[in-house]
C-alpha cells in the first residue's frame, strides 16, 4: 500500500523530510552567519574585538567542511567607535605610558542636582604619568619625534619645553621612562610645587620672569632657543628637541585619537555639549574635531571655558582678541590677569586654530566663581581639583542651564588641587571659603541666574 493511500502518514513523512533538510541546509550554509552578524553590528554599536586582530575572519567548519568549531565573540579587547579604536585594559600595562588614557567619566552629583541636567567630567587627573591630560599630549609629541627620527633613546637627547607646569611634568616623567632628559622653562609666577615636582622627576628647570610672547625671553621662546643651542653645541651627537606644545599638531591629534573617542564610547554617543578651557587649545580642538567631524554629532555644542583676563572669550564670541584688562593702566600682570593656571591666553595657537571654527560659544568665569566652585566640589562631591578644572565646572553649569532638561554635558577635570596649594587654594583660604557659612544653593553661590 502506498503513502498516497494514507494522507496522514504522507503528511508526517513530508514534515520529517523537510525538517531534516532544514537542519542540513542550516549546517551547510552557516558560514554566511558571521557576515550577517558583522553587518548588523556595524549598523548598531560595534562590539569589542581582540587587540591586534585583523579583519580576516576564520572560516568556521560545518557539516560539509569538517567538525563544528565554536568561536567566542565576547572575549575581544578593543572597542570600536566611529573612526577610532579604544584599547581595553589587558590587566598588565607596558610601562608608565600604558597608564595614559582610558580615564573614567564621572557624574558630578551636586552639579546635576543644581541644574537638572547631567554633568559628566572626564577624570584626566587619573592619567598615570603626570596626572593630567598633558600626559596624552606629551606621549604623542615624543612618539611623533621618534617616528620622524628626531629623538633616539639612549643617545643623550634632551626634550625642551616651555610650560606653566602640567606639560612639563608629563614630559619629565615620560622622558625618564623612554631614555631622554628633560629641560623645562616656566614663568616664575606659577605655583612653586610644580617646579619642585619637576626637580624631583629629574628635569632641569628654569623659572624665568614673566614676559610677553614677543620677547625672546618669554618662557616658550627661551625653551626653543635652549634646544637649538643644545643641538649646535653637542659633542656627542645628541640633539635638543623643542616639543612646542602650543603649535605642534601632535597635541590636538592626541585628543582627537583618544580623548574624543573615549568620551563617545562612555556616553554611547549622547553628548549635547562639551565644555573645556584652552591654554594650548589642543584639548578643545581635538575633542571637537572627533565628536563633530569623525563621530558626526551635528547637534553638539562645543563651549570654551575662559578665565577672566583671557582674550579668547571675545575672540570666540565677537571675533576680536581682547580683554578688559588690556585697557591702559589696568593690567596687573604680563600674562593673562587671573589666578587660574593652565588655561587662558591672548593669542590663537595653531592647536586652537585647528578647531576654532567648531567652537560654538564661550563662557567667561571670574576668579571668585572658580574659587567658590573648587570649594563646593570638595564639600559636596569630595573632588579636590585645580583652578582650570573649577573654571570648566562653572562653565559646564552655565552651559547646562542653557540646554533643555535631560541634556548631557561633558567637561574635564584636569589636575588635582595638590598642585595648586601655594596659590589657588591659598587664595581660597584667604577668601574665607573654607570656614564661613555658604549658601546651599550653587547658583546663588556663583551668582548664576537661570535663563528665563
Short mmCIF file of C-alpha atoms in Angstrom, two decimals:
data_model
loop_
_atom_site.label_atom_id
_atom_site.label_comp_id
_atom_site.label_asym_id
_atom_site.label_seq_id
_atom_site.Cartn_x
_atom_site.Cartn_y
_atom_site.Cartn_z
CA UNK A 1 0.00 0.00 0.00
CA UNK A 2 1.44 3.43 -0.95
CA UNK A 3 1.70 6.51 1.23
CA UNK A 4 -0.76 8.27 -1.09
CA UNK A 5 -3.49 5.98 0.28
CA UNK A 6 -2.87 7.36 3.78
CA UNK A 7 -2.79 11.22 3.77
CA UNK A 8 -1.83 11.48 7.44
CA UNK A 9 1.20 9.22 7.06
CA UNK A 10 2.19 11.08 3.90
CA UNK A 11 1.99 14.44 5.66
CA UNK A 12 4.03 13.22 8.62
CA UNK A 13 6.77 11.89 6.37
CA UNK A 14 6.89 15.13 4.37
CA UNK A 15 7.31 17.18 7.54
CA UNK A 16 10.08 14.90 8.78
CA UNK A 17 11.93 15.15 5.46
CA UNK A 18 11.55 18.94 5.38
CA UNK A 19 12.83 19.23 8.97
CA UNK A 20 15.90 17.10 8.20
CA UNK A 21 16.59 19.11 5.05
CA UNK A 22 16.37 22.34 7.05
CA UNK A 23 18.95 21.08 9.51
CA UNK A 24 21.31 20.07 6.69
CA UNK A 25 20.92 23.43 4.93
CA UNK A 26 21.46 25.33 8.19
CA UNK A 27 24.65 23.43 8.97
CA UNK A 28 25.90 23.61 5.42
CA UNK A 29 25.43 27.31 4.94
CA UNK A 30 26.04 28.61 8.46
CA UNK A 31 29.30 30.17 7.22
CA UNK A 32 27.16 33.04 5.97
CA UNK A 33 26.20 33.93 9.55
CA UNK A 34 29.40 35.79 10.55
CA UNK A 35 28.98 38.20 7.63
CA UNK A 36 25.38 38.89 8.58
CA UNK A 37 26.39 39.32 12.21
CA UNK A 38 29.17 41.79 11.33
CA UNK A 39 26.84 43.82 9.13
CA UNK A 40 24.33 44.07 11.95
CA UNK A 41 27.00 45.11 14.44
CA UNK A 42 28.28 47.81 12.09
CA UNK A 43 24.79 49.27 11.87
CA UNK A 44 24.36 49.16 15.62
CA UNK A 45 27.10 49.74 18.17
CA UNK A 46 30.21 47.71 17.29
CA UNK A 47 31.29 45.10 19.79
CA UNK A 48 34.83 44.84 21.11
CA UNK A 49 37.49 42.96 19.13
CA UNK A 50 40.77 41.44 20.25
CA UNK A 51 43.71 43.84 20.34
CA UNK A 52 45.90 43.23 17.32
CA UNK A 53 43.24 41.24 15.50
CA UNK A 54 42.90 41.63 11.75
CA UNK A 55 39.88 41.94 9.52
CA UNK A 56 40.45 38.40 8.20
CA UNK A 57 37.85 36.07 9.70
CA UNK A 58 38.49 32.36 10.19
CA UNK A 59 36.32 30.04 8.13
CA UNK A 60 34.15 28.10 10.53
CA UNK A 61 33.72 24.42 9.79
CA UNK A 62 30.35 22.79 9.18
CA UNK A 63 28.75 19.55 8.08
CA UNK A 64 30.36 19.93 4.65
CA UNK A 65 33.78 21.18 5.79
CA UNK A 66 34.56 19.19 8.92
CA UNK A 67 33.68 19.33 12.64
CA UNK A 68 31.96 22.41 14.01
CA UNK A 69 34.34 24.82 15.81
CA UNK A 70 32.74 27.22 18.27
CA UNK A 71 34.02 30.82 18.46
CA UNK A 72 33.63 33.25 21.36
CA UNK A 73 32.53 36.68 20.14
CA UNK A 74 32.51 38.19 23.64
CA UNK A 75 36.22 37.99 24.58
CA UNK A 76 37.62 40.74 22.37
CA UNK A 77 39.61 43.60 23.90
CA UNK A 78 39.45 46.71 21.74
CA UNK A 79 36.34 48.84 21.49
CA UNK A 80 35.46 50.26 18.10
CA UNK A 81 33.79 53.65 17.77
CA UNK A 82 33.36 55.75 14.63
CA UNK A 83 36.80 56.36 13.15
CA UNK A 84 38.76 55.02 16.13
CA UNK A 85 39.57 52.01 18.28
CA UNK A 86 39.99 52.16 22.05
CA UNK A 87 42.32 49.56 23.59
CA UNK A 88 40.87 47.73 26.54
CA UNK A 89 42.94 47.03 29.64
CA UNK A 90 44.78 43.70 29.38
CA UNK A 91 45.49 43.68 33.10
CA UNK A 92 49.21 44.46 32.75
CA UNK A 93 50.30 47.77 31.22
CA UNK A 94 53.54 48.21 29.31
CA UNK A 95 55.40 50.81 31.36
CA UNK A 96 54.12 54.12 32.66
CA UNK A 97 52.87 55.10 29.19
CA UNK A 98 50.42 52.21 29.45
CA UNK A 99 48.69 54.11 32.27
CA UNK A 100 47.76 57.00 29.99
CA UNK A 101 44.21 57.29 28.69
CA UNK A 102 41.01 55.34 29.31
CA UNK A 103 40.22 57.66 32.23
CA UNK A 104 36.82 57.43 33.95
CA UNK A 105 33.91 59.67 33.05
CA UNK A 106 32.27 60.59 36.35
CA UNK A 107 28.86 62.03 37.13
CA UNK A 108 29.14 65.06 39.41
CA UNK A 109 26.03 64.62 41.51
CA UNK A 110 25.82 68.09 43.07
CA UNK A 111 26.08 69.84 39.69
CA UNK A 112 23.43 67.55 38.22
CA UNK A 113 21.09 68.32 41.12
CA UNK A 114 21.69 72.07 40.85
CA UNK A 115 20.98 72.23 37.11
CA UNK A 116 18.51 69.44 36.44
CA UNK A 117 20.83 68.22 33.70
CA UNK A 118 23.52 65.54 33.65
CA UNK A 119 27.04 66.92 34.04
CA UNK A 120 29.85 64.44 33.47
CA UNK A 121 33.57 65.07 33.90
CA UNK A 122 36.48 63.25 32.29
CA UNK A 123 38.82 62.45 35.19
CA UNK A 124 42.06 63.33 33.41
CA UNK A 125 43.90 63.75 36.71
CA UNK A 126 43.96 59.93 36.78
CA UNK A 127 46.36 59.66 33.86
CA UNK A 128 49.31 57.73 35.22
CA UNK A 129 52.47 59.63 34.23
CA UNK A 130 51.95 63.30 35.02
CA UNK A 131 48.35 63.06 36.28
CA UNK A 132 46.77 65.45 33.76
CA UNK A 133 45.52 65.47 30.15
CA UNK A 134 49.01 66.63 29.17
CA UNK A 135 50.13 63.00 29.53
CA UNK A 136 48.36 62.28 26.25
CA UNK A 137 49.98 65.29 24.59
CA UNK A 138 53.49 64.62 25.87
CA UNK A 139 53.38 60.98 24.75
CA UNK A 140 52.01 61.98 21.34
CA UNK A 141 54.75 64.59 20.77
CA UNK A 142 57.53 62.23 21.85
CA UNK A 143 56.26 59.36 19.70
CA UNK A 144 55.91 61.68 16.70
CA UNK A 145 59.51 62.85 17.15
CA UNK A 146 60.69 59.23 17.44
CA UNK A 147 58.78 58.28 14.30
CA UNK A 148 60.41 61.16 12.43
CA UNK A 149 63.87 60.07 13.61
CA UNK A 150 64.46 63.23 15.66
CA UNK A 151 64.63 61.52 19.05
CA UNK A 152 66.59 58.34 19.71
CA UNK A 153 66.57 56.70 23.17
CA UNK A 154 69.89 56.39 24.96
CA UNK A 155 71.74 58.93 22.78
CA UNK A 156 71.61 61.69 25.35
CA UNK A 157 68.80 63.62 23.67
CA UNK A 158 67.00 66.26 25.72
CA UNK A 159 63.38 67.35 25.37
CA UNK A 160 62.91 71.09 25.88
CA UNK A 161 59.56 72.71 26.55
CA UNK A 162 58.07 75.98 27.67
CA UNK A 163 55.17 75.28 30.02
CA UNK A 164 53.28 76.60 33.02
CA UNK A 165 53.72 73.21 34.62
CA UNK A 166 51.50 70.29 33.62
CA UNK A 167 53.03 69.54 30.21
CA UNK A 168 56.49 69.80 31.71
CA UNK A 169 55.61 67.32 34.44
CA UNK A 170 54.26 64.85 31.88
CA UNK A 171 57.33 65.29 29.66
CA UNK A 172 59.71 64.87 32.61
CA UNK A 173 58.09 61.60 33.69
CA UNK A 174 57.90 60.13 30.19
CA UNK A 175 61.38 61.34 29.23
CA UNK A 176 62.95 59.31 32.03
CA UNK A 177 60.86 56.28 31.14
CA UNK A 178 61.83 56.43 27.46
CA UNK A 179 65.54 57.23 27.81
CA UNK A 180 65.70 61.04 27.46
CA UNK A 181 66.42 64.08 29.58
CA UNK A 182 64.01 66.97 30.14
CA UNK A 183 64.67 70.72 30.34
CA UNK A 184 61.67 72.84 31.32
CA UNK A 185 61.30 76.63 31.10
CA UNK A 186 58.39 78.10 33.05
CA UNK A 187 57.24 81.54 34.26
CA UNK A 188 58.14 82.36 37.84
CA UNK A 189 54.58 83.27 38.83
CA UNK A 190 53.40 79.66 38.75
CA UNK A 191 52.82 77.58 41.87
CA UNK A 192 56.14 76.56 43.44
CA UNK A 193 55.06 72.93 43.93
CA UNK A 194 55.08 72.43 40.16
CA UNK A 195 58.75 73.30 39.75
CA UNK A 196 59.60 71.31 42.90
CA UNK A 197 57.94 68.25 41.37
CA UNK A 198 59.84 68.76 38.13
CA UNK A 199 63.13 68.77 40.05
CA UNK A 200 62.18 65.52 41.80
CA UNK A 201 61.41 63.99 38.39
CA UNK A 202 64.96 64.76 37.32
CA UNK A 203 64.25 67.66 34.98
CA UNK A 204 66.33 70.80 34.64
CA UNK A 205 64.03 73.72 35.49
CA UNK A 206 64.42 77.39 34.58
CA UNK A 207 61.93 79.70 36.29
CA UNK A 208 62.04 82.95 34.33
CA UNK A 209 60.41 86.37 34.74
CA UNK A 210 57.07 86.74 33.00
CA UNK A 211 57.45 88.28 29.55
CA UNK A 212 55.10 88.91 26.59
CA UNK A 213 55.18 86.30 23.83
CA UNK A 214 57.02 88.74 21.52
CA UNK A 215 60.01 88.80 23.88
CA UNK A 216 62.91 86.41 23.18
CA UNK A 217 62.96 85.71 26.90
CA UNK A 218 59.34 84.51 27.05
CA UNK A 219 59.43 81.02 28.55
CA UNK A 220 58.36 79.35 25.28
CA UNK A 221 60.90 81.24 23.18
CA UNK A 222 63.61 80.50 25.73
CA UNK A 223 62.91 76.75 25.54
CA UNK A 224 63.10 76.91 21.74
CA UNK A 225 66.45 78.70 21.96
CA UNK A 226 67.85 76.27 24.53
CA UNK A 227 67.01 73.33 22.24
CA UNK A 228 68.77 74.94 19.29
CA UNK A 229 71.82 75.75 21.44
CA UNK A 230 71.99 72.14 22.62
CA UNK A 231 71.97 70.73 19.10
CA UNK A 232 74.53 73.27 17.84
CA UNK A 233 76.98 72.71 20.68
CA UNK A 234 76.57 68.96 21.21
CA UNK A 235 79.80 66.99 21.10
CA UNK A 236 78.17 63.58 21.49
CA UNK A 237 75.69 63.69 18.56
CA UNK A 238 72.78 64.20 20.98
CA UNK A 239 70.06 66.64 19.98
CA UNK A 240 67.84 69.15 21.71
CA UNK A 241 64.20 68.62 20.73
CA UNK A 242 61.78 71.51 21.25
CA UNK A 243 58.40 69.85 21.86
CA UNK A 244 56.43 73.03 21.00
CA UNK A 245 53.14 72.05 22.63
CA UNK A 246 51.39 75.28 21.60
CA UNK A 247 51.92 74.77 17.87
CA UNK A 248 52.61 71.04 17.40
CA UNK A 249 49.72 69.19 15.70
CA UNK A 250 50.64 66.14 17.78
CA UNK A 251 48.87 67.98 20.62
CA UNK A 252 45.34 68.10 19.24
CA UNK A 253 45.87 64.82 17.37
CA UNK A 254 46.29 63.10 20.76
CA UNK A 255 42.83 64.23 21.88
CA UNK A 256 41.24 63.55 18.51
CA UNK A 257 42.63 59.99 18.59
CA UNK A 258 41.99 59.18 22.25
CA UNK A 259 40.04 61.61 24.45
CA UNK A 260 37.24 62.23 21.96
CA UNK A 261 36.67 58.55 21.14
CA UNK A 262 36.69 57.66 24.84
CA UNK A 263 34.00 60.26 25.57
CA UNK A 264 31.91 58.95 22.67
CA UNK A 265 32.20 55.35 23.91
CA UNK A 266 31.48 56.24 27.54
CA UNK A 267 28.33 58.19 26.65
CA UNK A 268 27.15 55.91 23.83
CA UNK A 269 27.46 58.98 21.62
CA UNK A 270 24.94 61.01 23.62
CA UNK A 271 26.70 64.31 24.24
CA UNK A 272 24.77 67.55 23.99
CA UNK A 273 27.67 69.83 24.93
CA UNK A 274 31.41 69.58 25.51
CA UNK A 275 32.97 72.26 27.72
CA UNK A 276 36.71 72.89 28.12
CA UNK A 277 39.21 75.68 28.61
CA UNK A 278 42.09 76.45 26.27
CA UNK A 279 45.75 77.01 27.08
CA UNK A 280 47.36 75.47 24.03
CA UNK A 281 43.88 74.71 22.67
CA UNK A 282 44.70 71.08 21.99
CA UNK A 283 42.02 69.50 24.20
CA UNK A 284 39.04 71.50 22.99
CA UNK A 285 40.12 71.33 19.33
CA UNK A 286 40.95 67.64 19.33
CA UNK A 287 37.79 66.55 21.12
CA UNK A 288 35.65 68.88 18.97
CA UNK A 289 37.18 67.54 15.77
CA UNK A 290 36.48 63.96 16.78
CA UNK A 291 32.94 64.46 18.05
CA UNK A 292 31.82 66.80 15.28
CA UNK A 293 33.83 65.65 12.27
CA UNK A 294 34.60 61.99 12.90
CA UNK A 295 31.60 60.91 15.00
CA UNK A 296 29.23 63.29 13.15
CA UNK A 297 27.47 64.65 16.24
CA UNK A 298 25.89 67.53 14.34
CA UNK A 299 23.83 68.89 17.26
CA UNK A 300 26.74 69.01 19.67
CA UNK A 301 27.63 72.37 21.23
CA UNK A 302 31.32 72.97 21.92
CA UNK A 303 31.82 75.63 24.59
CA UNK A 304 35.05 77.37 25.57
CA UNK A 305 35.52 77.94 29.33
CA UNK A 306 37.65 81.07 29.67
CA UNK A 307 39.03 82.67 32.85
CA UNK A 308 38.98 86.38 33.48
CA UNK A 309 41.75 88.32 31.74
CA UNK A 310 41.90 85.96 28.76
CA UNK A 311 41.08 87.31 25.32
CA UNK A 312 39.68 84.06 23.94
CA UNK A 313 36.13 84.71 25.19
CA UNK A 314 35.83 87.77 22.96
CA UNK A 315 37.67 86.02 20.12
CA UNK A 316 35.09 83.23 20.05
CA UNK A 317 32.04 85.38 20.77
CA UNK A 318 32.89 88.50 18.78
CA UNK A 319 35.90 87.66 16.60
CA UNK A 320 38.19 90.11 18.42
CA UNK A 321 41.05 89.11 20.74
CA UNK A 322 40.50 91.48 23.65
CA UNK A 323 40.06 91.51 27.40
CA UNK A 324 39.01 94.49 29.51
CA UNK A 325 42.27 94.07 31.45
CA UNK A 326 44.13 95.09 28.29
CA UNK A 327 42.98 98.67 28.86
CA UNK A 328 45.80 101.12 29.55
CA UNK A 329 46.70 101.21 33.22
CA UNK A 330 44.53 98.28 34.28
CA UNK A 331 46.79 95.26 33.72
CA UNK A 332 48.47 93.84 36.82
CA UNK A 333 50.39 91.01 35.15
CA UNK A 334 52.14 90.46 31.85
CA UNK A 335 50.22 87.27 31.18
CA UNK A 336 46.51 86.60 31.48
CA UNK A 337 45.26 88.54 34.51
CA UNK A 338 43.87 85.67 36.60
CA UNK A 339 44.78 83.38 39.45
CA UNK A 340 43.89 80.42 37.22
CA UNK A 341 46.79 78.43 35.80
CA UNK A 342 46.91 76.32 32.65
CA UNK A 343 44.14 77.94 30.61
CA UNK A 344 43.52 81.41 29.23
CA UNK A 345 45.68 83.11 26.64
CA UNK A 346 45.72 86.22 24.48
CA UNK A 347 46.70 84.68 21.16
CA UNK A 348 45.39 81.98 18.85
CA UNK A 349 47.74 79.00 18.72
CA UNK A 350 47.93 76.52 15.84
CA UNK A 351 46.21 73.96 18.04
CA UNK A 352 43.31 76.27 18.82
CA UNK A 353 43.07 77.34 15.20
CA UNK A 354 42.70 73.68 14.17
CA UNK A 355 39.30 73.52 15.88
CA UNK A 356 38.30 77.16 16.30
CA UNK A 357 35.53 77.00 13.72
CA UNK A 358 33.99 74.09 15.65
CA UNK A 359 33.64 76.09 18.90
CA UNK A 360 30.09 77.42 19.16
CA UNK A 361 30.34 79.85 22.05
CA UNK A 362 32.29 80.77 25.18
CA UNK A 363 31.61 81.31 28.89
CA UNK A 364 33.70 83.71 30.96
CA UNK A 365 34.45 82.65 34.54
CA UNK A 366 35.71 85.00 37.24
CA UNK A 367 38.40 84.09 39.74
CA UNK A 368 35.82 84.35 42.53
CA UNK A 369 33.50 81.89 40.78
CA UNK A 370 36.39 79.47 40.20
CA UNK A 371 37.42 79.58 43.87
CA UNK A 372 33.85 79.07 45.09
CA UNK A 373 33.30 76.17 42.68
CA UNK A 374 36.50 74.45 43.80
CA UNK A 375 35.41 74.62 47.43
CA UNK A 376 31.87 73.49 46.54
CA UNK A 377 33.20 70.38 44.79
CA UNK A 378 35.23 69.41 47.86
CA UNK A 379 32.33 69.86 50.23
CA UNK A 380 29.62 68.21 48.12
CA UNK A 381 31.41 65.68 45.90
CA UNK A 382 34.78 65.03 47.53
CA UNK A 383 36.56 66.32 44.41
CA UNK A 384 39.78 68.24 45.17
CA UNK A 385 40.66 69.90 41.90
CA UNK A 386 42.88 72.63 40.47
CA UNK A 387 41.93 76.01 39.12
CA UNK A 388 41.34 75.09 35.46
CA UNK A 389 39.03 72.24 36.49
CA UNK A 390 37.00 74.66 38.59
CA UNK A 391 36.65 77.03 35.63
CA UNK A 392 35.49 74.14 33.46
CA UNK A 393 32.84 73.15 36.00
CA UNK A 394 31.46 76.68 36.32
CA UNK A 395 31.18 76.91 32.54
CA UNK A 396 29.58 73.45 32.44
CA UNK A 397 26.86 74.64 34.85
CA UNK A 398 26.18 77.76 32.77
CA UNK A 399 26.07 75.66 29.60
CA UNK A 400 23.79 73.02 31.15
CA UNK A 401 21.27 75.69 32.18
CA UNK A 402 21.09 76.90 28.58
CA UNK A 403 20.07 73.43 27.37
CA UNK A 404 16.75 71.60 27.73
CA UNK A 405 16.17 69.47 30.86
CA UNK A 406 17.62 66.00 30.45
CA UNK A 407 20.58 67.22 28.39
CA UNK A 408 24.03 65.77 28.97
CA UNK A 409 27.15 67.95 29.30
CA UNK A 410 30.74 66.67 29.39
CA UNK A 411 33.68 68.63 30.78
CA UNK A 412 37.22 67.91 32.02
CA UNK A 413 38.82 67.60 35.47
CA UNK A 414 42.39 68.44 34.53
CA UNK A 415 44.53 68.00 37.62
CA UNK A 416 44.49 67.69 41.39
CA UNK A 417 44.38 70.58 43.81
CA UNK A 418 47.66 69.34 45.29
CA UNK A 419 49.47 71.24 42.51
CA UNK A 420 47.73 74.48 43.43
CA UNK A 421 48.17 74.65 47.21
CA UNK A 422 50.50 77.64 47.37
CA UNK A 423 48.50 79.85 45.04
CA UNK A 424 44.92 78.90 44.11
CA UNK A 425 43.99 77.07 47.30
CA UNK A 426 45.83 79.66 49.38
CA UNK A 427 43.56 82.27 47.77
CA UNK A 428 40.51 80.15 48.61
CA UNK A 429 41.58 80.07 52.26
CA UNK A 430 42.22 83.82 52.29
CA UNK A 431 38.71 84.41 50.92
CA UNK A 432 37.34 82.58 53.96
CA UNK A 433 35.67 79.92 51.83
CA UNK A 434 36.97 77.09 53.99
CA UNK A 435 35.37 78.46 57.15
CA UNK A 436 32.48 80.83 56.59
CA UNK A 437 28.91 79.58 56.05
CA UNK A 438 27.98 79.41 52.39
CA UNK A 439 24.67 79.20 50.53
CA UNK A 440 23.34 75.70 49.96
CA UNK A 441 22.24 76.78 46.51
CA UNK A 442 25.06 76.56 43.96
CA UNK A 443 23.53 79.11 41.59
CA UNK A 444 23.20 81.63 44.40
CA UNK A 445 26.78 80.97 45.47
CA UNK A 446 28.13 81.58 41.97
CA UNK A 447 25.68 84.39 41.17
CA UNK A 448 24.39 82.48 38.13
CA UNK A 449 20.86 83.21 37.01
CA UNK A 450 18.72 80.62 35.29
CA UNK A 451 17.73 81.62 31.75
CA UNK A 452 14.14 82.81 31.67
#
